Short mmCIF file of N, CA, C and O in Angstrom, two decimals:
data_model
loop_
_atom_site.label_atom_id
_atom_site.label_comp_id
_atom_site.label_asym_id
_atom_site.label_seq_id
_atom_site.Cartn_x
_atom_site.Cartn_y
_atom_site.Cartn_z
N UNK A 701 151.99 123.96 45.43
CA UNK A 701 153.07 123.10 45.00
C UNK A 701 152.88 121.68 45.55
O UNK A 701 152.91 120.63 44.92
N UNK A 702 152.70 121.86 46.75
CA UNK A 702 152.40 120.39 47.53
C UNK A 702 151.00 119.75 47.29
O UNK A 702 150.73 118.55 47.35
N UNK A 703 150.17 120.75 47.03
CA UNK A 703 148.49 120.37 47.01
C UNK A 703 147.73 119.96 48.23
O UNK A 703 146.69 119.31 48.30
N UNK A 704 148.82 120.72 49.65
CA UNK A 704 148.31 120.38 50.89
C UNK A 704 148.38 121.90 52.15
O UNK A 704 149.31 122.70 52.19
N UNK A 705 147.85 121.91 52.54
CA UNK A 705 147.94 122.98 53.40
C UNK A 705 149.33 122.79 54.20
O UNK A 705 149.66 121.67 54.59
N UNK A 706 150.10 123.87 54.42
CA UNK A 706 151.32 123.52 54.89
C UNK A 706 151.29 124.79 56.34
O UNK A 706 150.54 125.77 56.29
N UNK A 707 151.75 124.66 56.94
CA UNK A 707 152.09 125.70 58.14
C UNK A 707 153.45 125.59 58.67
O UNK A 707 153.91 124.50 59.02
N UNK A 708 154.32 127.07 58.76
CA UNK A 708 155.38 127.48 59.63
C UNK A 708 155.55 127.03 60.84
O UNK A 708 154.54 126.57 61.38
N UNK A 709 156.70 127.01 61.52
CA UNK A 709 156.31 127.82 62.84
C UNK A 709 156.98 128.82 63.24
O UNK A 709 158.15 128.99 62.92
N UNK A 710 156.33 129.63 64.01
CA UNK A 710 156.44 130.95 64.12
C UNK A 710 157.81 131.16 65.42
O UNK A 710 157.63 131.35 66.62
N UNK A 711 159.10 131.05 64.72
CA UNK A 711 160.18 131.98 65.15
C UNK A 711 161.21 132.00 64.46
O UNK A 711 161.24 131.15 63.57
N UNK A 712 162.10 132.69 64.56
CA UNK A 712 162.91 132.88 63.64
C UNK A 712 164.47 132.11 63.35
O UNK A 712 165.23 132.16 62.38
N UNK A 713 164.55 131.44 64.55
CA UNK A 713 165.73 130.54 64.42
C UNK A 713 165.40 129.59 64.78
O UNK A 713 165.31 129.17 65.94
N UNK A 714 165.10 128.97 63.54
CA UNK A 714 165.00 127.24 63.62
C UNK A 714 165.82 126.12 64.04
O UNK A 714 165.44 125.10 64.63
N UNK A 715 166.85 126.39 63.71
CA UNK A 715 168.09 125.92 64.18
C UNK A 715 168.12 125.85 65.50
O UNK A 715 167.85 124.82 66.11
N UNK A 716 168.56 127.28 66.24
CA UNK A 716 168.06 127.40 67.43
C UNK A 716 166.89 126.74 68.12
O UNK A 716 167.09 126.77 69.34
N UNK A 717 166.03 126.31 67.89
CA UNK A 717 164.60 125.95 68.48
C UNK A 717 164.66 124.58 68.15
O UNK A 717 164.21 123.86 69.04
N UNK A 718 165.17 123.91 66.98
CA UNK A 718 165.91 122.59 67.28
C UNK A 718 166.92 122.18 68.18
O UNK A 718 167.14 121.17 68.84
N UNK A 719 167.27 122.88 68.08
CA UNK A 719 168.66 122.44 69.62
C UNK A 719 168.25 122.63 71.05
O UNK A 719 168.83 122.29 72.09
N UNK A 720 167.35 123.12 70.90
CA UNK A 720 166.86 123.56 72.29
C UNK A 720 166.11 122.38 72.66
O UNK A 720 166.28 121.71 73.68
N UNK A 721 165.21 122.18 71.68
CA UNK A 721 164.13 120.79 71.75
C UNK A 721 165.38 119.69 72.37
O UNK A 721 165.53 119.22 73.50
N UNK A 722 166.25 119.50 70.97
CA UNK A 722 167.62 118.14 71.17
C UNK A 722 167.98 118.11 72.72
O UNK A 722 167.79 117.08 73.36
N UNK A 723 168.64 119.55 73.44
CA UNK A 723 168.81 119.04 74.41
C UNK A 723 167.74 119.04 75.46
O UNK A 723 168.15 118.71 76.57
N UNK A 724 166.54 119.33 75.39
CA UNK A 724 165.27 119.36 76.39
C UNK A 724 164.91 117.50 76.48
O UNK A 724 164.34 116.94 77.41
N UNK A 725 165.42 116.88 75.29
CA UNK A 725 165.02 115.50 75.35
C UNK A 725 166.52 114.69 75.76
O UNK A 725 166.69 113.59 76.29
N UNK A 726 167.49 115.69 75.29
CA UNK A 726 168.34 114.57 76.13
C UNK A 726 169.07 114.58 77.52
O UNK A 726 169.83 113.71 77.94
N UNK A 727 168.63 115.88 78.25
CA UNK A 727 168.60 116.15 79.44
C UNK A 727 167.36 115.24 80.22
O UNK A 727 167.54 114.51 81.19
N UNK A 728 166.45 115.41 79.73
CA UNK A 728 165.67 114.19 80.38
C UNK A 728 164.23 115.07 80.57
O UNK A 728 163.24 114.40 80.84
N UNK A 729 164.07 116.55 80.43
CA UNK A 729 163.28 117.47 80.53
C UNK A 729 162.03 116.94 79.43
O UNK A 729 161.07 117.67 79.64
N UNK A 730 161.75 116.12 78.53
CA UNK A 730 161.19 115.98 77.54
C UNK A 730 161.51 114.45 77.41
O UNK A 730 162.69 114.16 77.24
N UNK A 731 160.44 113.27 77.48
CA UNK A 731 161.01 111.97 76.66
C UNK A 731 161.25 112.03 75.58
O UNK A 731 162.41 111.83 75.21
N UNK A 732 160.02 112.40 74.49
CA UNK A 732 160.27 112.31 73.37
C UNK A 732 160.29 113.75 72.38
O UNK A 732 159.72 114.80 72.68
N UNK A 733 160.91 113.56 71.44
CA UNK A 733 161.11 115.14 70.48
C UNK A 733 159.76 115.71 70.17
O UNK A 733 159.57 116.91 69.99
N UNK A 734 158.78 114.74 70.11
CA UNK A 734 157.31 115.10 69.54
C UNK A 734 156.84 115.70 70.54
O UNK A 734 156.06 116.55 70.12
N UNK A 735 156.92 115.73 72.34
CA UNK A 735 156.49 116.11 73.35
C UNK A 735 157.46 117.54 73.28
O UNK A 735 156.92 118.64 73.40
N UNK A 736 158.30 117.47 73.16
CA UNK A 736 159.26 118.83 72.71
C UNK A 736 158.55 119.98 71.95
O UNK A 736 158.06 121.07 72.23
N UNK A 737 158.78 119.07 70.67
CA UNK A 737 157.92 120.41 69.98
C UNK A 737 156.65 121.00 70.38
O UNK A 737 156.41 122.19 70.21
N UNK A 738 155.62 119.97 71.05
CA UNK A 738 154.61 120.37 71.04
C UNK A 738 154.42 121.26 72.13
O UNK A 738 153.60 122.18 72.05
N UNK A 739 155.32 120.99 73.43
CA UNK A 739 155.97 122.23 74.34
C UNK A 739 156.65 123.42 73.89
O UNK A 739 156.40 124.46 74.49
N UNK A 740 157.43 123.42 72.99
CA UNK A 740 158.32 124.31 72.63
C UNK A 740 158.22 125.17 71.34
O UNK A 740 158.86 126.18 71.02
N UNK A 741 157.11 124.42 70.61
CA UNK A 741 157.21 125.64 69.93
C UNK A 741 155.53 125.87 68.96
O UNK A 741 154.80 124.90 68.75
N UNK A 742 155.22 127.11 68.57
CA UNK A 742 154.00 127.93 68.23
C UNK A 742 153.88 127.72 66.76
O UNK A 742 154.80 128.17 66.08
N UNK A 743 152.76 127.03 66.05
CA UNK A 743 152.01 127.59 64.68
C UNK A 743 152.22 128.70 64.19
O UNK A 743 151.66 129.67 64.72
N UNK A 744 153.06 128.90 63.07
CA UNK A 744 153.26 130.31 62.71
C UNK A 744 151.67 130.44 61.25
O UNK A 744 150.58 129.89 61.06
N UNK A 745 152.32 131.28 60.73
CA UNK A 745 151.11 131.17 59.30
C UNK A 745 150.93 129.60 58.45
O UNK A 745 151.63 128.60 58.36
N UNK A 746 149.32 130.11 57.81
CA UNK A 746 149.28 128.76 57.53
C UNK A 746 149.07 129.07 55.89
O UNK A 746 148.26 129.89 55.46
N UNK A 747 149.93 128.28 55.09
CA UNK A 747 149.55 128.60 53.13
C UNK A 747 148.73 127.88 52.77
O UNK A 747 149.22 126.78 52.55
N UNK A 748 147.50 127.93 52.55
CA UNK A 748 146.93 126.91 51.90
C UNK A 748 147.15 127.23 50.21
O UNK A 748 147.49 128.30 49.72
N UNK A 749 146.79 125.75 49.39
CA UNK A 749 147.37 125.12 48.02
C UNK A 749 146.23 126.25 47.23
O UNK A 749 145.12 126.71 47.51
N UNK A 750 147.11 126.38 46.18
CA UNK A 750 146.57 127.77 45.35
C UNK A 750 146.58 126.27 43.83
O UNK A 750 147.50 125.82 43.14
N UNK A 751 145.15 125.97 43.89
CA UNK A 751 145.14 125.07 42.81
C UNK A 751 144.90 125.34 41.29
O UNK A 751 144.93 124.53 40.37
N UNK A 752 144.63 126.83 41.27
CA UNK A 752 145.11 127.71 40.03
C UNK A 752 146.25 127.86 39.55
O UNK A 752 146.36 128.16 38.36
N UNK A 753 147.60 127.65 40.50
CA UNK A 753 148.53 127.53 40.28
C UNK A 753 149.55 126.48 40.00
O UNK A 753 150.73 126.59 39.65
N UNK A 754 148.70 125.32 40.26
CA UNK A 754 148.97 123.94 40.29
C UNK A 754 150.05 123.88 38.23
O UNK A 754 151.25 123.87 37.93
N UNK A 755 149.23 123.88 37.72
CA UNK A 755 149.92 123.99 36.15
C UNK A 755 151.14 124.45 36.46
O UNK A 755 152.10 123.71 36.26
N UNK A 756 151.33 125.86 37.04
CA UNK A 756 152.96 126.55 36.58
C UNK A 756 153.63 125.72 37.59
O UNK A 756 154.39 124.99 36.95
N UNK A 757 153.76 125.41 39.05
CA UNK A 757 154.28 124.78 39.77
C UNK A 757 154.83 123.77 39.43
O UNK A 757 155.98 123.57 39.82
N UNK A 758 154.15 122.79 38.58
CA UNK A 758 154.54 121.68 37.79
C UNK A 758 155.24 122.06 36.98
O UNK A 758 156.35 121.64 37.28
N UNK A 759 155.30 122.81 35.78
CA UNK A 759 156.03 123.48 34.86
C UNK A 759 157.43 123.72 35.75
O UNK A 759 158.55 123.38 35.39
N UNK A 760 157.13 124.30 36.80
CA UNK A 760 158.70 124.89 37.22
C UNK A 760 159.50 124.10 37.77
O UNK A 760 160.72 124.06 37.65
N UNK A 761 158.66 123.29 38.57
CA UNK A 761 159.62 121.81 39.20
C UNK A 761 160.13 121.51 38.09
O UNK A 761 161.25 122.00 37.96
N UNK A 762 159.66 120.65 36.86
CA UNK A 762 160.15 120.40 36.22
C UNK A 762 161.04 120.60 35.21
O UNK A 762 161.38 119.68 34.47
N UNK A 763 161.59 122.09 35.07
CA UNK A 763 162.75 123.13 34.92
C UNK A 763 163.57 122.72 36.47
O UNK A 763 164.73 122.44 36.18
N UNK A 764 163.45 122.65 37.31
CA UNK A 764 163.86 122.24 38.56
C UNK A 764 164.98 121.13 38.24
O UNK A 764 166.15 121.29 37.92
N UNK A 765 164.13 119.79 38.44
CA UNK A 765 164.64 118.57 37.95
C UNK A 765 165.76 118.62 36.86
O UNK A 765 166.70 117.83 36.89
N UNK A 766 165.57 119.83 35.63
CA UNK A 766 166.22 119.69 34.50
C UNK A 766 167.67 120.47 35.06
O UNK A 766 168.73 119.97 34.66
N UNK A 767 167.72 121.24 35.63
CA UNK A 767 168.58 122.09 36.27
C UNK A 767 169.48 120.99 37.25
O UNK A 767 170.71 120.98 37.26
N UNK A 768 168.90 120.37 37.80
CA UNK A 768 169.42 119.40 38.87
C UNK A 768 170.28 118.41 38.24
O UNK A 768 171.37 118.02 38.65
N UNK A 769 169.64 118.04 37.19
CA UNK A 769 170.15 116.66 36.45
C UNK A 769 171.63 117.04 36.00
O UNK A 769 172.54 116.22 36.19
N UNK A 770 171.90 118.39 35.35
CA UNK A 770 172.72 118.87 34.71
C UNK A 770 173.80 119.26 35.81
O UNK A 770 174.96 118.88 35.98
N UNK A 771 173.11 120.00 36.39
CA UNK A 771 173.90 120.13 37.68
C UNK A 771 175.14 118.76 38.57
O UNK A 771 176.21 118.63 39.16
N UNK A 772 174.09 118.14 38.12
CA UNK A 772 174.60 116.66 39.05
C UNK A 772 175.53 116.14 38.50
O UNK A 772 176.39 115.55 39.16
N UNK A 773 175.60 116.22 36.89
CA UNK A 773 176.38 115.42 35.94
C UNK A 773 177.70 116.74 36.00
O UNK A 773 178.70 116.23 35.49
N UNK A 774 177.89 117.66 36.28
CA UNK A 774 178.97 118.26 36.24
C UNK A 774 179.94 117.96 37.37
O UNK A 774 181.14 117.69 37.34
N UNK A 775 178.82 118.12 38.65
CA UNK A 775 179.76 117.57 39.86
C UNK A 775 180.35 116.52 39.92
O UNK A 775 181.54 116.54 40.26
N UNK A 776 179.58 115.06 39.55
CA UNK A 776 180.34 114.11 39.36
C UNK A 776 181.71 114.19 38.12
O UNK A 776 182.82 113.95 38.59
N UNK A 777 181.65 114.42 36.94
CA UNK A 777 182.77 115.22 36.12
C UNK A 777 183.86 115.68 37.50
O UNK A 777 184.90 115.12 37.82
N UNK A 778 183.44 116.43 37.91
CA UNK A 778 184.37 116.91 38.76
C UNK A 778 185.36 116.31 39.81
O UNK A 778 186.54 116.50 40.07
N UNK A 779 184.47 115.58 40.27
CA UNK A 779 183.94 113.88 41.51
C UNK A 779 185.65 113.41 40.73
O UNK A 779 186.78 113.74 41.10
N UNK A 780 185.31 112.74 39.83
CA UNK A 780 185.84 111.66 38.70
C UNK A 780 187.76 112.69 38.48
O UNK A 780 188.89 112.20 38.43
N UNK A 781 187.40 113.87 38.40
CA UNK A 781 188.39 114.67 37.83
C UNK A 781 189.30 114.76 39.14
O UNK A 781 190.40 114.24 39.04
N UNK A 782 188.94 115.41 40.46
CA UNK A 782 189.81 114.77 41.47
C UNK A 782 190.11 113.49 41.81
O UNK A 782 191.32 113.32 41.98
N UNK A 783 189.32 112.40 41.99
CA UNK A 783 190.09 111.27 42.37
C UNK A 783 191.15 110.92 41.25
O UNK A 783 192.04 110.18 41.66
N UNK A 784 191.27 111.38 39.63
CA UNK A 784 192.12 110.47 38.80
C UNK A 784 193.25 111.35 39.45
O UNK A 784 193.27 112.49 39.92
N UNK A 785 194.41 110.07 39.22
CA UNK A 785 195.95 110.47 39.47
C UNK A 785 196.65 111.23 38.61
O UNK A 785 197.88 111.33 38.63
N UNK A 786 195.62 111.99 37.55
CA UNK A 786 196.63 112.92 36.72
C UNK A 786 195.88 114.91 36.65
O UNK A 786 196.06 115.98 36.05
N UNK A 787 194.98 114.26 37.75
CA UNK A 787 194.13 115.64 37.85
C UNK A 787 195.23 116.87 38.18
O UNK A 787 194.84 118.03 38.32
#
């Protein structure tokens, strides 16, 4: 999809393992977030780009986008439908 090798990292609460980093740097344990991660957390699996697949990926983003667009134009409808004073 990306056309780049991409890698995880390996645990299961990300969230968690962000906050941990946040306060390791603002306790003073860590200057910067990049020294954080690179303390705190492990390479999980790595996907490399399946360029056989490159065609449908494109195909589907772009069902993606079409989904989004439509999507977007309803919420605003909606957006528009609460703020008027006769909603």
């Amino acid at each position: 999809m990306l056309g780049i090798p991409v890698e995880n990292v390996a645990v299961n609460e990300l969230g968690g393992l962000g906050d941990a980093m946040y306060s390791a740097v603002g306790t003073g344990l860590y200057k910067y977030f990049q020294e954080a991660f690179d303390h705190m957390s492990k390479p999980g699996k790595r996907f490399e780009p399946r360029i056989d697949q490159t065609a449908i990926y494109d195909r589907k983003y772009k069902a993606y986008e079409s989904v989004l667009r439509v999507t977007d134009a309803g919420w605003n409808t909606l957006r528009v439908m609460q703020n008027s004073p006769t909603h």
